[in-house]
Short mmCIF file of C-alpha atoms and ligand atoms in Angstrom, two decimals:
data_model
loop_
_atom_site.label_atom_id
_atom_site.label_comp_id
_atom_site.label_asym_id
_atom_site.label_seq_id
_atom_site.Cartn_x
_atom_site.Cartn_y
_atom_site.Cartn_z
CA MET A 1 -3.13 -14.92 8.55
CA ARG A 2 -2.75 -15.04 5.16
CA ILE A 3 -2.38 -11.30 3.64
CA ALA A 4 -2.74 -11.06 -0.26
CA ALA A 5 -0.76 -7.94 -1.16
CA ALA A 6 -0.59 -6.20 -4.49
CA ALA A 7 -0.06 -2.82 -5.96
CA ASP A 8 -0.13 -0.59 -9.00
CA ILE A 9 -2.52 -2.88 -10.97
CA HIS A 10 -3.43 -0.09 -13.04
CA ALA A 11 -6.83 -1.24 -13.90
CA SER A 12 -8.79 -0.60 -17.30
CA GLU A 13 -11.04 -1.85 -19.72
CA VAL A 14 -8.27 -3.34 -21.63
CA SER A 15 -7.36 -5.30 -18.58
CA ALA A 16 -10.56 -6.36 -17.36
CA GLU A 17 -10.49 -9.92 -17.64
CA ARG A 18 -7.13 -10.44 -16.41
CA VAL A 19 -7.47 -8.40 -13.46
CA VAL A 20 -11.16 -10.34 -12.37
CA ARG A 21 -9.12 -13.29 -13.06
CA ALA A 22 -6.60 -12.56 -10.62
CA PHE A 23 -8.61 -11.73 -7.99
CA ALA A 24 -10.86 -14.88 -8.68
CA ASP A 25 -7.88 -16.79 -8.27
CA LEU A 26 -6.99 -15.62 -5.23
CA ARG A 27 -10.51 -17.00 -3.69
CA GLY A 28 -9.92 -19.28 -0.74
CA GLU A 29 -6.22 -18.37 -0.62
CA ALA A 30 -6.04 -15.47 1.48
CA ASP A 31 -7.78 -14.27 4.83
CA VAL A 32 -7.34 -10.14 4.14
CA VAL A 33 -6.45 -8.22 0.77
CA LEU A 34 -4.32 -5.18 0.71
CA LEU A 35 -4.16 -3.30 -1.78
CA ALA A 36 -1.59 -0.49 -2.16
CA GLY A 37 -2.43 2.15 -4.62
CA ASP A 38 -2.56 2.66 -8.38
CA LEU A 39 -5.79 0.45 -8.55
CA THR A 40 -6.38 2.19 -12.11
CA THR A 41 -4.93 3.20 -15.26
CA SER A 42 -5.65 7.04 -14.98
CA GLY A 43 -8.09 7.45 -11.82
CA GLU A 44 -11.48 7.07 -14.12
CA PRO A 45 -14.33 5.16 -12.23
CA GLU A 46 -14.98 3.54 -14.94
CA GLN A 47 -11.52 1.83 -14.59
CA ALA A 48 -12.57 1.39 -10.84
CA GLU A 49 -15.58 -0.39 -11.48
CA VAL A 50 -12.99 -2.73 -12.92
CA ILE A 51 -11.60 -2.97 -9.33
CA ALA A 52 -14.70 -3.25 -7.85
CA GLY A 53 -16.12 -5.95 -10.17
CA ALA A 54 -13.25 -8.06 -9.39
CA CYS A 55 -13.34 -7.10 -5.37
CA ARG A 56 -17.07 -8.50 -4.88
CA GLN A 57 -15.84 -12.50 -6.25
CA LEU A 58 -14.05 -12.05 -2.88
CA ASP A 59 -15.96 -13.12 0.47
CA VAL A 60 -12.56 -11.60 2.77
CA PRO A 61 -12.01 -7.81 4.12
CA ILE A 62 -10.04 -5.83 1.50
CA PHE A 63 -7.89 -2.56 2.66
CA ALA A 64 -6.66 -0.50 -0.23
CA VAL A 65 -5.04 3.10 -0.61
CA LEU A 66 -5.45 5.17 -3.70
CA GLY A 67 -2.13 5.91 -5.48
CA ASN A 68 -1.02 8.78 -8.00
CA HIS A 69 -2.52 7.37 -11.00
CA ASP A 70 -6.05 7.55 -9.32
CA HIS A 71 -5.39 11.08 -8.61
CA HIS A 72 -5.02 11.70 -12.35
CA ALA A 73 -8.61 12.68 -13.35
CA GLU A 74 -9.38 14.60 -10.30
CA ARG A 75 -12.32 12.01 -9.48
CA THR A 76 -11.15 10.49 -6.47
CA GLU A 77 -14.81 10.97 -4.89
CA GLU A 78 -16.28 8.99 -7.35
CA LEU A 79 -13.48 6.60 -7.06
CA ALA A 80 -14.02 6.06 -3.53
CA GLU A 81 -17.69 5.52 -4.19
CA VAL A 82 -17.23 2.74 -6.62
CA ILE A 83 -14.64 1.13 -4.75
CA GLY A 84 -16.58 1.39 -1.39
CA GLY A 85 -19.21 0.05 -3.29
CA ALA A 86 -18.10 -3.54 -3.81
CA GLY A 87 -17.12 -3.24 0.18
CA VAL A 88 -13.51 -2.25 -0.14
CA ARG A 89 -12.57 -0.27 2.75
CA LEU A 90 -10.74 2.95 1.25
CA LEU A 91 -8.23 4.06 3.54
CA ASP A 92 -7.04 7.56 3.40
CA ARG A 93 -4.76 8.58 6.41
CA GLU A 94 -6.83 6.67 8.70
CA CYS A 95 -6.57 3.30 10.61
CA ALA A 96 -9.20 0.27 10.19
CA THR A 97 -9.65 -3.10 12.16
CA CYS A 98 -10.84 -6.50 11.63
CA HIS A 99 -10.55 -10.32 13.43
CA VAL A 100 -9.48 -12.52 10.85
CA ALA A 101 -7.92 -15.93 11.41
CA GLU A 102 -8.36 -15.28 15.21
CA LEU A 103 -6.25 -12.37 14.84
CA GLU A 104 -7.49 -8.50 15.01
CA LEU A 105 -5.76 -6.99 12.32
CA GLY A 106 -5.13 -3.07 12.39
CA VAL A 107 -3.85 -1.10 9.04
CA VAL A 108 -2.82 2.63 8.61
CA GLY A 109 -3.95 3.45 5.21
CA ALA A 110 -2.41 6.42 3.68
CA LYS A 111 -0.94 7.29 -0.25
CA GLY A 112 2.05 8.85 1.53
CA PHE A 113 4.06 11.55 -0.63
CA VAL A 114 7.11 12.66 -2.70
CA GLY A 115 10.23 14.15 -0.91
CA GLY A 116 12.99 11.86 -1.18
CA PHE A 117 16.04 10.77 0.66
CA PRO A 118 19.31 11.54 2.12
CA GLY A 119 20.92 12.83 -1.21
CA SER A 120 17.58 13.45 -2.78
CA ALA A 121 15.60 15.16 0.01
CA LEU A 122 13.26 17.82 -0.71
CA PRO A 123 13.73 20.95 1.44
CA ASP A 124 11.05 22.76 3.84
CA PHE A 125 12.13 26.05 2.27
CA GLY A 126 11.47 28.92 -0.72
CA GLU A 127 8.63 28.76 -2.79
CA PRO A 128 5.27 28.10 -1.14
CA LEU A 129 4.24 25.39 -3.66
CA LEU A 130 7.27 23.49 -2.71
CA ARG A 131 6.58 24.05 0.99
CA GLY A 132 3.10 22.76 0.40
CA VAL A 133 4.63 19.68 -1.15
CA TYR A 134 6.93 19.44 1.76
CA ALA A 135 3.80 19.80 3.94
CA GLU A 136 1.44 17.58 2.07
CA THR A 137 4.21 14.57 3.04
CA SER A 138 4.31 15.90 6.48
CA ALA A 139 0.64 15.69 7.06
CA GLU A 140 0.78 12.02 5.76
CA ALA A 141 3.68 11.28 8.42
CA GLU A 142 1.53 12.55 11.36
CA ALA A 143 -1.71 10.33 9.93
CA ILE A 144 0.87 7.55 9.76
CA ALA A 145 1.69 8.31 13.53
CA SER A 146 -1.59 8.85 14.85
CA GLY A 147 -3.24 5.51 13.03
CA LEU A 148 -0.25 3.53 14.54
CA GLN A 149 -0.90 4.82 17.95
CA ALA A 150 -4.69 3.94 17.41
CA ILE A 151 -4.25 0.17 16.69
CA VAL A 152 -1.63 -0.16 18.91
CA HIS A 153 -3.91 -3.08 20.91
CA CYS A 154 -3.58 -4.97 17.63
CA ASP A 155 -2.41 -8.38 17.17
CA VAL A 156 -1.21 -7.51 13.66
CA ARG A 157 -0.24 -4.12 13.00
CA VAL A 158 0.22 -3.10 8.89
CA VAL A 159 1.23 -0.01 7.36
CA LEU A 160 -0.26 0.76 3.87
CA LEU A 161 1.23 3.12 1.44
CA HIS A 162 1.46 3.68 -2.10
CA TYR A 163 5.09 6.03 -2.19
CA ALA A 164 8.20 4.23 -0.92
CA PRO A 165 9.09 4.85 2.86
CA VAL A 166 12.61 3.27 2.63
CA VAL A 167 15.11 3.67 -0.18
CA ASP A 168 16.23 0.13 0.15
CA THR A 169 13.07 -0.89 -2.16
CA LEU A 170 13.93 1.85 -4.78
CA GLU A 171 16.97 -0.44 -5.78
CA GLY A 172 16.69 -1.00 -9.19
CA GLU A 173 14.81 2.69 -10.16
CA PRO A 174 17.34 5.98 -11.09
CA PRO A 175 18.44 7.80 -8.49
CA GLY A 176 17.08 10.93 -10.24
CA ILE A 177 13.62 10.35 -9.92
CA HIS A 178 13.75 8.68 -5.72
CA THR A 179 12.42 12.14 -4.53
CA TYR A 180 9.00 11.40 -6.34
CA LEU A 181 8.98 7.76 -5.63
CA GLY A 182 8.79 8.36 -1.87
CA CYS A 183 9.88 9.64 1.60
CA ASP A 184 12.31 9.02 4.54
CA ARG A 185 9.81 11.45 6.28
CA LEU A 186 7.04 8.50 5.89
CA ALA A 187 9.24 6.40 7.88
CA THR A 188 9.99 8.55 10.90
CA PRO A 189 6.42 7.35 12.87
CA ILE A 190 6.66 3.77 11.95
CA ALA A 191 9.97 3.38 13.61
CA GLU A 192 8.79 5.43 16.37
CA ASN A 193 5.47 3.42 16.68
CA GLY A 194 6.27 -0.06 15.62
CA ALA A 195 4.59 -1.93 12.87
CA ASP A 196 4.51 -5.69 12.02
CA LEU A 197 4.58 -5.37 8.38
CA VAL A 198 4.72 -2.11 5.67
CA LEU A 199 3.55 -2.26 2.22
CA HIS A 200 3.72 0.20 -0.58
CA GLY A 201 4.30 0.30 -4.05
CA HIS A 202 4.36 2.93 -6.76
CA ALA A 203 8.63 1.89 -7.64
CA HIS A 204 7.82 -0.40 -10.54
CA ALA A 205 11.02 -1.09 -11.58
CA GLY A 206 12.27 -1.09 -7.79
CA SER A 207 12.76 -3.96 -5.61
CA PHE A 208 10.87 -6.13 -3.18
CA GLU A 209 12.74 -6.70 0.65
CA GLY A 210 13.39 -3.50 2.21
CA GLY A 211 13.30 -2.31 6.41
CA ILE A 212 13.07 0.66 8.71
CA GLY A 213 15.47 -0.98 11.01
CA GLU A 214 13.97 -4.40 12.37
CA ILE A 215 10.42 -3.79 10.56
CA PRO A 216 9.95 -5.79 7.35
CA VAL A 217 8.90 -3.54 4.43
CA TYR A 218 7.98 -4.72 0.95
CA ASN A 219 7.38 -3.36 -2.56
CA VAL A 220 4.56 -5.45 -3.73
CA ALA A 221 4.15 -3.54 -6.75
CA VAL A 222 3.01 -6.46 -9.59
CA HIS A 223 6.03 -5.40 -11.73
CA VAL A 224 7.98 -6.37 -8.57
CA THR A 225 6.69 -9.37 -7.30
CA GLY A 226 6.20 -10.98 -10.70
CA ARG A 227 2.87 -12.20 -9.81
CA ASN A 228 -0.45 -11.27 -9.33
CA PHE A 229 -0.32 -11.04 -5.58
CA TRP A 230 2.16 -11.80 -2.94
CA ILE A 231 0.91 -13.81 0.30
CA PHE A 232 2.59 -13.05 2.96
CA GLU A 233 2.02 -15.36 6.15
CA LEU A 234 2.00 -13.74 10.17
CA ASP A 235 1.83 -16.29 12.75
CA GLY A 236 -0.40 -14.94 15.74
CA SER A 237 2.05 -16.37 17.87
CA GLY A 238 4.95 -15.10 17.01
CA VAL A 239 4.10 -12.12 15.62
CA ARG A 240 6.08 -9.13 17.53
CA ARG A 241 7.61 -5.77 16.68
CA GLY A 242 10.94 -7.03 14.71
CA GLY A 243 12.02 -8.66 11.65
CA GLU A 244 11.80 -12.67 11.53
CA VAL A 245 8.10 -12.52 11.25
CA VAL A 246 6.99 -12.43 8.48
CA GLU A 247 6.84 -15.97 6.32
CA VAL A 248 6.61 -15.12 2.55
CA ARG A 249 5.53 -17.85 0.23
CA GLU A 250 4.94 -17.65 -3.50
CA PRO A 251 1.12 -18.01 -4.33
CA PRO A 252 -0.36 -21.23 -5.87
CA ALA A 253 0.56 -20.78 -9.79
FE1 FE2 B 1 2.16 2.65 -10.48
FE1 FE2 B 2 2.46 5.28 -8.84
#
């Protein structure tokens, strides 16, 4: 199963041509496409039209989550309509399955949220506003848990996030902003329920590889991968919970 993944495309009218070309280049190279948020520059439906147009060129399943940039204009319902109209399955604290390459793929999609990591963790204490932020991340984590439980039968289980669930893939980012780049509480349900592959974006200056125990985690922000899409190959017979199941290869130029 070839999974093409990218995050932080930040599409706009300005980048339309480049984005459309990037997706066109993917034809025949992937069995499924996963987009890990920040699809648009500032969440305007016109920017989502660019992604929708690019996705319409492909005839493989496409799953996506939104990122913080997609929320900026507070028009996420319109975004969902535009992107959904192009056949993209937008996942917001939910899961979906499909059959690709003779395997059943299950994808749990959630934006994730902030909260930090040991040394930078936001506590569940004090002002209601701050506790609300903590609660929002908790709700994301709960959705990841129930999503993974719902796709437990799938041959390949992927968690698609925007925010980082581990600190490994933030390497390169200033530690002072780790709190805003992700939260280790997102990793807990993944460690508890298992997954074959975890993808996220958001940390443009972060690094590519990390892990939740033996579960591989990749930051697929295009700024990190240095390419339009990174293609992961998962062999159905070899797929199991744990490491060394994900082969990474560079897509053709
Ligand atoms: Fe981004
Ligand atoms: Fe982001």
